[in-house]
PDB file of C-alpha atoms in Angstrom:
ATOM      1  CA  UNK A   1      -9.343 -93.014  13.516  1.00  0.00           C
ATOM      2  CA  UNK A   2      -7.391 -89.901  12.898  1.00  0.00           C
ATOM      3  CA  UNK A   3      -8.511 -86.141  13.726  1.00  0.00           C
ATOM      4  CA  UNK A   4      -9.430 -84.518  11.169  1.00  0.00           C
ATOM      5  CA  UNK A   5      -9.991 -80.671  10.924  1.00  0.00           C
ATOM      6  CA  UNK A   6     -13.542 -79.416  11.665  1.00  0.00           C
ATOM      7  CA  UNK A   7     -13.527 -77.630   7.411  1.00  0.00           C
ATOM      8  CA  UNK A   8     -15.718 -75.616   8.705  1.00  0.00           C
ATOM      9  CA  UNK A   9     -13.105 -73.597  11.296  1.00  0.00           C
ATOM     10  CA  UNK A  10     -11.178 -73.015   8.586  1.00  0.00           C
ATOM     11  CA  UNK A  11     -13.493 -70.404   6.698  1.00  0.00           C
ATOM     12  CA  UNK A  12     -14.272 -68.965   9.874  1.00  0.00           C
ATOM     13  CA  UNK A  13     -10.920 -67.773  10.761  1.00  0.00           C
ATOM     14  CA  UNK A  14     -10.401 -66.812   7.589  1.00  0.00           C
ATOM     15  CA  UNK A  15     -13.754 -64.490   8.032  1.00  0.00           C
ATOM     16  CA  UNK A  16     -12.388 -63.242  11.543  1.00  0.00           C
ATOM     17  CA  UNK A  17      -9.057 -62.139  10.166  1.00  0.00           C
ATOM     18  CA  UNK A  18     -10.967 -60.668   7.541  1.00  0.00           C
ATOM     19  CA  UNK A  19     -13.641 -59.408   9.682  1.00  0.00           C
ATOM     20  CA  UNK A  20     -10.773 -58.103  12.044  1.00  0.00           C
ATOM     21  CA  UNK A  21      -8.587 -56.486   9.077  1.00  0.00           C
ATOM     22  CA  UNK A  22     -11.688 -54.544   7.919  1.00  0.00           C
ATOM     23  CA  UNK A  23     -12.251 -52.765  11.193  1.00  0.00           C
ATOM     24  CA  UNK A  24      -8.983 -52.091  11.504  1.00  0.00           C
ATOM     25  CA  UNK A  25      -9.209 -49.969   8.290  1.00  0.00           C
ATOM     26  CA  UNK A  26     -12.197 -48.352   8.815  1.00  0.00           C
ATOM     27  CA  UNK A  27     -10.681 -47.555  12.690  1.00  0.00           C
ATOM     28  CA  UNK A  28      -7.515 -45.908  10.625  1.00  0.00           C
ATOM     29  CA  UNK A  29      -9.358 -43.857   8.720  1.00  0.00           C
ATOM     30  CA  UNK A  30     -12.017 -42.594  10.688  1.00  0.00           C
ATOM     31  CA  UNK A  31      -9.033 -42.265  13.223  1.00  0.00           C
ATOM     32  CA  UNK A  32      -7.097 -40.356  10.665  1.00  0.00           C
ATOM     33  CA  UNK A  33      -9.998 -38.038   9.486  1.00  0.00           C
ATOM     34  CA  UNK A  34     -11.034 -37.145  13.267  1.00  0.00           C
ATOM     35  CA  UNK A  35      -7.371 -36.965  14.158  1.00  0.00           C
ATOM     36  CA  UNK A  36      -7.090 -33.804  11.131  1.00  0.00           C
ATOM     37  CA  UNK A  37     -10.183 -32.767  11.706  1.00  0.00           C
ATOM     38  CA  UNK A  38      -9.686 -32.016  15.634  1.00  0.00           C
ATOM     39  CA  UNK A  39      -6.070 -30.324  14.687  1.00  0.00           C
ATOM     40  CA  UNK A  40      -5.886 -26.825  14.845  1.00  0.00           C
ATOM     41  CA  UNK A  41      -1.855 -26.260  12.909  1.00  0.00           C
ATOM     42  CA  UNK A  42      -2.204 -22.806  14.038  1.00  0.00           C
ATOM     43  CA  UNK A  43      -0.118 -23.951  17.615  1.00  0.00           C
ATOM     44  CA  UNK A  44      -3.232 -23.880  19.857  1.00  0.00           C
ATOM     45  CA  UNK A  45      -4.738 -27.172  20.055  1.00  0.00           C
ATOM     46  CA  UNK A  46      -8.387 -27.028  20.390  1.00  0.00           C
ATOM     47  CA  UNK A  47     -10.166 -30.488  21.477  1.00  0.00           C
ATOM     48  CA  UNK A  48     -13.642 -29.598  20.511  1.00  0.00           C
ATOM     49  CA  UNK A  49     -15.582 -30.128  17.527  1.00  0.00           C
ATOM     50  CA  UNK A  50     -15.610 -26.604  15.971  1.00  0.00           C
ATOM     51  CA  UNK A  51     -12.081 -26.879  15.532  1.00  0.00           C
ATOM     52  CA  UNK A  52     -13.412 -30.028  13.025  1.00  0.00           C
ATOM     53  CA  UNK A  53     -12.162 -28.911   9.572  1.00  0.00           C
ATOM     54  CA  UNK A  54     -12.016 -30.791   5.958  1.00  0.00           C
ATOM     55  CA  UNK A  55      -8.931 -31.727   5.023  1.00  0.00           C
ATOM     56  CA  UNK A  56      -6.728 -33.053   2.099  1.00  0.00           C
ATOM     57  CA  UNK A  57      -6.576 -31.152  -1.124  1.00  0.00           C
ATOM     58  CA  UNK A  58     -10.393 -29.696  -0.113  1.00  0.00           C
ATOM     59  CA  UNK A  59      -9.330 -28.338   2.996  1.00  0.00           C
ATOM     60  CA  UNK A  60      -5.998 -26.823   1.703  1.00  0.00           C
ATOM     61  CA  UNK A  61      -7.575 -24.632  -1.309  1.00  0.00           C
ATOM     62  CA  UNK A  62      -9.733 -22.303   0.957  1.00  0.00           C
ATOM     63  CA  UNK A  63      -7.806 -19.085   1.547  1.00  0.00           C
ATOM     64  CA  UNK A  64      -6.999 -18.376   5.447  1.00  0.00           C
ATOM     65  CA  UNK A  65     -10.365 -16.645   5.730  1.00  0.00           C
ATOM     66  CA  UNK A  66     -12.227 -18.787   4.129  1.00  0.00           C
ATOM     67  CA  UNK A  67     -11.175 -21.433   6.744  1.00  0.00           C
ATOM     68  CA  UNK A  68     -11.926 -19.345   9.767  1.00  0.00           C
ATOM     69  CA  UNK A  69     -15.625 -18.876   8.292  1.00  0.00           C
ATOM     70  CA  UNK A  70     -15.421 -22.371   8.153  1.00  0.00           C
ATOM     71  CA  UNK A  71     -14.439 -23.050  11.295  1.00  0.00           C
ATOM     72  CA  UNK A  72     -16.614 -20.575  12.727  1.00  0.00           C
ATOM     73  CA  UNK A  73     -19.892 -22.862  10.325  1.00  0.00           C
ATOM     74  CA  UNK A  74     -18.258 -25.731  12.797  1.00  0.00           C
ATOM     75  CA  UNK A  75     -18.894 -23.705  15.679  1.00  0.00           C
ATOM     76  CA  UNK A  76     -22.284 -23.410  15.155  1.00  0.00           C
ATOM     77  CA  UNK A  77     -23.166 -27.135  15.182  1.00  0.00           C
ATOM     78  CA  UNK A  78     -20.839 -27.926  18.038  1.00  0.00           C
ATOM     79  CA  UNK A  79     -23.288 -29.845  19.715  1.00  0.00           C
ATOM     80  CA  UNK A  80     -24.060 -32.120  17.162  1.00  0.00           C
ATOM     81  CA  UNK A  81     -20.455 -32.447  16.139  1.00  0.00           C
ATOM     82  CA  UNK A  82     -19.788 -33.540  20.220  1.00  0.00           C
ATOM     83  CA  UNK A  83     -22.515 -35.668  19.943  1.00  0.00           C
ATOM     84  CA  UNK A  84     -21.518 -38.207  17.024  1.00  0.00           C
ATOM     85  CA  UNK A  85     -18.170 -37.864  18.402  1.00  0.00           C
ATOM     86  CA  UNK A  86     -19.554 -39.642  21.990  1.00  0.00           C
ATOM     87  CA  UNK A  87     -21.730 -41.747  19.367  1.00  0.00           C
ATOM     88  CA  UNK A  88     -18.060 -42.551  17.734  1.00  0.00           C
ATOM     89  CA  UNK A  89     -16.751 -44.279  21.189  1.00  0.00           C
ATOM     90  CA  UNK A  90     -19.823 -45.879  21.697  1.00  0.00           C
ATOM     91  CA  UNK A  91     -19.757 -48.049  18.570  1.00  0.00           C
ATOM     92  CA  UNK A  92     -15.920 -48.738  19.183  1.00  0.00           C
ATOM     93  CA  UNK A  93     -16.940 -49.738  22.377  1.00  0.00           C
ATOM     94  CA  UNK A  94     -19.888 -52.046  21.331  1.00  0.00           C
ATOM     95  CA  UNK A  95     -17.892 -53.507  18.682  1.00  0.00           C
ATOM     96  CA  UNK A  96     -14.971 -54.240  20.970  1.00  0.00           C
ATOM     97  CA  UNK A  97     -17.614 -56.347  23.050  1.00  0.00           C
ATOM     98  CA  UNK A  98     -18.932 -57.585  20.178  1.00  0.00           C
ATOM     99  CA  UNK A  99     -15.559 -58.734  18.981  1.00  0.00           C
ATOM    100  CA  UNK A 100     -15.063 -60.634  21.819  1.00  0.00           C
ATOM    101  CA  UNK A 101     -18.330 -62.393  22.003  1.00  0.00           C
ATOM    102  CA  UNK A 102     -18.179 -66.290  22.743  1.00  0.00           C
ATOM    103  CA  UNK A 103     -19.899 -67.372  20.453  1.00  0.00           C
ATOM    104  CA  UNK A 104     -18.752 -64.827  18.292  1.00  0.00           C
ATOM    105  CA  UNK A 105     -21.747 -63.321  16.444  1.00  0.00           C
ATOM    106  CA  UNK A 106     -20.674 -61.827  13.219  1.00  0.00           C
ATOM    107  CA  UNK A 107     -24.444 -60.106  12.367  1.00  0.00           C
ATOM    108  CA  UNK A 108     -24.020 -58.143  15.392  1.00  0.00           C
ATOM    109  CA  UNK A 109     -20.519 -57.261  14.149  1.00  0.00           C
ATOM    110  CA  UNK A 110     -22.199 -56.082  10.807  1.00  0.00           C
ATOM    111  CA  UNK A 111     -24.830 -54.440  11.884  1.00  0.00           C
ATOM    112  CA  UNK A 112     -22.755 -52.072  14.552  1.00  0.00           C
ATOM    113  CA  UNK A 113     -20.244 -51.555  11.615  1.00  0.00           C
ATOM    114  CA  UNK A 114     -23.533 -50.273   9.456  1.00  0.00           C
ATOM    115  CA  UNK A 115     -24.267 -47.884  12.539  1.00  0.00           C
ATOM    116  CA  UNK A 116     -21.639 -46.360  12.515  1.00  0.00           C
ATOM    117  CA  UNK A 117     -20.916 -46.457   8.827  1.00  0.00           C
ATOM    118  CA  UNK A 118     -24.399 -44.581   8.594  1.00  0.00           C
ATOM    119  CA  UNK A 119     -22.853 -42.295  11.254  1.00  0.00           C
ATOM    120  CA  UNK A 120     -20.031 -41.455   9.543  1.00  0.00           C
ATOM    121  CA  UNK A 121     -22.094 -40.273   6.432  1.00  0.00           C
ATOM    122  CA  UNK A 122     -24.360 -38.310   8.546  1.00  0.00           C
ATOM    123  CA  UNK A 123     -21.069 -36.428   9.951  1.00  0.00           C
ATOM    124  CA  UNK A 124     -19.658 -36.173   6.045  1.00  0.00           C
ATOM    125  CA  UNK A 125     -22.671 -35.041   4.266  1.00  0.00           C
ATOM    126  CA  UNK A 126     -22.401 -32.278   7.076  1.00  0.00           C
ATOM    127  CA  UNK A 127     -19.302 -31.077   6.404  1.00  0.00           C
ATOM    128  CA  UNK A 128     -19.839 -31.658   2.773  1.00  0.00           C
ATOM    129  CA  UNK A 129     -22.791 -28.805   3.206  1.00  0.00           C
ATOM    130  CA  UNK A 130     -20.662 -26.421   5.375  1.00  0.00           C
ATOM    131  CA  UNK A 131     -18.505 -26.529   2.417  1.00  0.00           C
ATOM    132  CA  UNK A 132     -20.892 -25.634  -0.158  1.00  0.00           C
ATOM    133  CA  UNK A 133     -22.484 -22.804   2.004  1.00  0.00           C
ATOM    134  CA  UNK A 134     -19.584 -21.425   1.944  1.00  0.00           C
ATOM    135  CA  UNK A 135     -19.054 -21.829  -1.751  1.00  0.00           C
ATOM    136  CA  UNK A 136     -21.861 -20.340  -2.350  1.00  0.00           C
ATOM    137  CA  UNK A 137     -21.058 -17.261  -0.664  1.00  0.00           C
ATOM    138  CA  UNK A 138     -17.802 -16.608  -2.162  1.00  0.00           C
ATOM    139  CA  UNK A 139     -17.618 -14.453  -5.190  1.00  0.00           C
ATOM    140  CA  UNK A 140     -16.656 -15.574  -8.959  1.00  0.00           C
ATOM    141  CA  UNK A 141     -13.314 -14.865  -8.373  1.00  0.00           C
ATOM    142  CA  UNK A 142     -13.020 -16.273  -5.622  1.00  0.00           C
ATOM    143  CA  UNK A 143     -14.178 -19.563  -6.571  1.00  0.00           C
ATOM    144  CA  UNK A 144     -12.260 -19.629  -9.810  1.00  0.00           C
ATOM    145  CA  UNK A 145      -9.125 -19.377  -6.906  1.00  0.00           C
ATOM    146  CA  UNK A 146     -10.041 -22.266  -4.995  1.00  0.00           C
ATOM    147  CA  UNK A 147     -10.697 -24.120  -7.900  1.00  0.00           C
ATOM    148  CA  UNK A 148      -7.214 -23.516  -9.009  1.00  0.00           C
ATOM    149  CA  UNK A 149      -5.770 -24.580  -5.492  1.00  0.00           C
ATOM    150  CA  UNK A 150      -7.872 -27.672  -5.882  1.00  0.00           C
ATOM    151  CA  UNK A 151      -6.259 -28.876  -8.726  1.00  0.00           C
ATOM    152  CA  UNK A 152      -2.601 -28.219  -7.814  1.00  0.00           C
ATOM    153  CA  UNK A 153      -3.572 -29.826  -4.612  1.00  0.00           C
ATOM    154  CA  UNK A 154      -4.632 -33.128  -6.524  1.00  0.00           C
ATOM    155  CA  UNK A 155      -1.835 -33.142  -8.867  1.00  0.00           C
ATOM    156  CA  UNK A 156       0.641 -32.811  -5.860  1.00  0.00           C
ATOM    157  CA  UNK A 157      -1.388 -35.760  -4.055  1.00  0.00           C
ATOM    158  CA  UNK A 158      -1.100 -37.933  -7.315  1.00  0.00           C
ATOM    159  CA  UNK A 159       2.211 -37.353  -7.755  1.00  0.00           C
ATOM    160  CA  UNK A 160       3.159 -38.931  -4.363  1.00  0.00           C
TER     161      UNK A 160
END
């Protein structure tokens, strides 16, 4: 009697790669968001969170003062900041482990990628309210200027 393949494998590795290709992409962006966000362009590279800062189009239509108040709104919850940040590692960590698993366990996979995913709002829906404080406390005019930068910011983006 011939071998046949198990048709069960098959799926599998098809749910590893995909698995696999998913963390990958959520590794690239996170990476990519807490690579900008720990930049500081200005020349002096500061490797703590209050140099965190949003970026894209949001980031780039504050005025130069505006983004130091910002900054300095960063400063403030440094701890917290340096906290998920250690949290960060820790899930990359776990999931590495996890990853390599014999028998591989793809719940545990899931539910460390939901950690972190939860994580990663928490850290977003903070910056999202730094940036609305801030809003807030700039004048009409000033507003209506960021609002303009915002929109020549997206254009340029979508016209890549």
């Amino acid at each position: 009697m011939a071998d046949t393949p198990d048709p069960v494998s098959k799926p599998r590795n098809w749910l590893r790669i995909l698995l696999i290709a998913s963390l990958a992409v959520n590794l690239l962006v996170a990476g990519a968001f807490v690579g900008a966000a720990f930049s500081d362009k200005g020349g002096k590279k500061e490797r703590n969170p209050a140099a965190q800062m949003p970026v894209g189009p949001y980031g780039r239509a504050f005025s130069k003062e505006d983004r130091q108040a910002l900054r300095q709104s960063f400063e403030a919850r440094r701890d917290t900041f340096r906290e998920n940040r250690a949290q960060m590692r820790a899930f990359g960590e776990d999931l590495a482990e996890a990853v390599r698993a014999m028998p591989f366990d793809a719940e545990a996979v899931r539910t460390i990628l939901t950690a972190q995913r939860g994580l990663q709002l928490q850290m977003q829906e903070a910056g999202s309210e730094i940036m609305v404080e801030r809003l807030e406390q700039m004048g009409p005019e000033a507003r209506a200027a960021f609002a303009e930068r915002l929109e020549k910011g997206i254009k340029r983006f979508n016209n890549r």
